[in-house]
Amino acid sequence: MAKDNTPKPVPDAPTEWSLEGLNKAYQQGYMAGMTRPEARCPYPAEVPAAAWHAGWEDGQQQRLLHARQSA
């Protein structure tokens, strides 16, 4: 009998993300980037983690820009 190697879906892993949820992840990342030079993403799933990281990078840029303008 042949073994079934078809990947099984991960239980409770959403395949779609709401705009509201992704916006929340981005905003949380942005705030972390504005306040902390190093932060760990709290999202294990790839899609919201990408939104968080994008926000964190934007927050870092704003923090550094503000620091240069204040100097």
Tab-separated table of C-alpha atoms in Angstrom:
chain	number	residue	atom	x	y	z
A	1	MET	CA	0.000	0.000	0.000
A	2	ALA	CA	1.375	3.416	-0.989
A	3	LYS	CA	2.030	5.965	1.743
A	4	ASP	CA	0.063	9.232	1.455
A	5	ASN	CA	2.601	12.092	1.498
A	6	THR	CA	0.029	14.800	0.878
A	7	PRO	CA	0.542	17.682	3.358
A	8	LYS	CA	-2.266	17.953	5.872
A	9	PRO	CA	-3.718	21.352	6.780
A	10	VAL	CA	-2.609	22.734	10.133
A	11	PRO	CA	-5.573	22.841	12.526
A	12	ASP	CA	-6.665	26.328	13.606
A	13	ALA	CA	-4.365	27.985	11.065
A	14	PRO	CA	-6.420	30.575	9.188
A	15	THR	CA	-5.895	30.644	5.454
A	16	GLU	CA	-7.263	34.171	5.170
A	17	TRP	CA	-6.381	37.230	7.222
A	18	SER	CA	-8.635	40.170	7.831
A	19	LEU	CA	-7.448	43.633	6.924
A	20	GLU	CA	-8.222	44.678	10.492
A	21	GLY	CA	-6.015	41.916	11.912
A	22	LEU	CA	-3.127	42.727	9.591
A	23	ASN	CA	-3.472	46.432	10.361
A	24	LYS	CA	-3.329	45.627	14.081
A	25	ALA	CA	-0.164	43.560	13.583
A	26	TYR	CA	1.400	46.395	11.558
A	27	GLN	CA	0.488	48.997	14.201
A	28	GLN	CA	1.917	46.845	16.986
A	29	GLY	CA	5.139	46.429	15.004
A	30	TYR	CA	5.280	50.160	14.285
A	31	MET	CA	4.937	51.028	17.964
A	32	ALA	CA	7.614	48.478	18.861
A	33	GLY	CA	9.904	49.984	16.231
A	34	MET	CA	9.315	53.501	17.533
A	35	THR	CA	10.113	52.566	21.116
A	36	ARG	CA	12.600	49.678	21.000
A	37	PRO	CA	15.676	49.185	18.861
A	38	GLU	CA	15.247	45.419	19.252
A	39	ALA	CA	11.957	43.590	19.595
A	40	ARG	CA	10.683	40.093	18.971
A	41	CYS	CA	7.642	39.539	16.794
A	42	PRO	CA	4.757	38.032	18.778
A	43	TYR	CA	3.128	36.442	15.700
A	44	PRO	CA	4.102	32.873	14.818
A	45	ALA	CA	2.104	32.799	11.562
A	46	GLU	CA	3.871	34.049	8.434
A	47	VAL	CA	1.323	36.580	7.143
A	48	PRO	CA	0.709	38.608	10.334
A	49	ALA	CA	4.421	38.331	11.174
A	50	ALA	CA	5.235	39.965	7.825
A	51	ALA	CA	2.810	42.806	8.626
A	52	TRP	CA	4.377	43.216	12.082
A	53	HIS	CA	7.911	43.298	10.633
A	54	ALA	CA	6.888	45.879	8.021
A	55	GLY	CA	5.477	48.060	10.798
A	56	TRP	CA	8.588	47.559	12.935
A	57	GLU	CA	10.872	48.606	10.076
A	58	ASP	CA	8.752	51.712	9.401
A	59	GLY	CA	8.772	52.550	13.120
A	60	GLN	CA	12.553	52.154	13.252
A	61	GLN	CA	12.962	54.526	10.314
A	62	GLN	CA	10.742	57.110	12.010
A	63	ARG	CA	12.596	56.740	15.326
A	64	LEU	CA	15.975	57.241	13.638
A	65	LEU	CA	14.679	60.178	11.583
A	66	HIS	CA	13.324	61.843	14.704
A	67	ALA	CA	16.629	61.249	16.526
A	68	ARG	CA	18.586	62.899	13.669
A	69	GLN	CA	16.226	65.888	13.576
A	70	SER	CA	16.450	66.341	17.354
A	71	ALA	CA	20.262	66.323	17.342
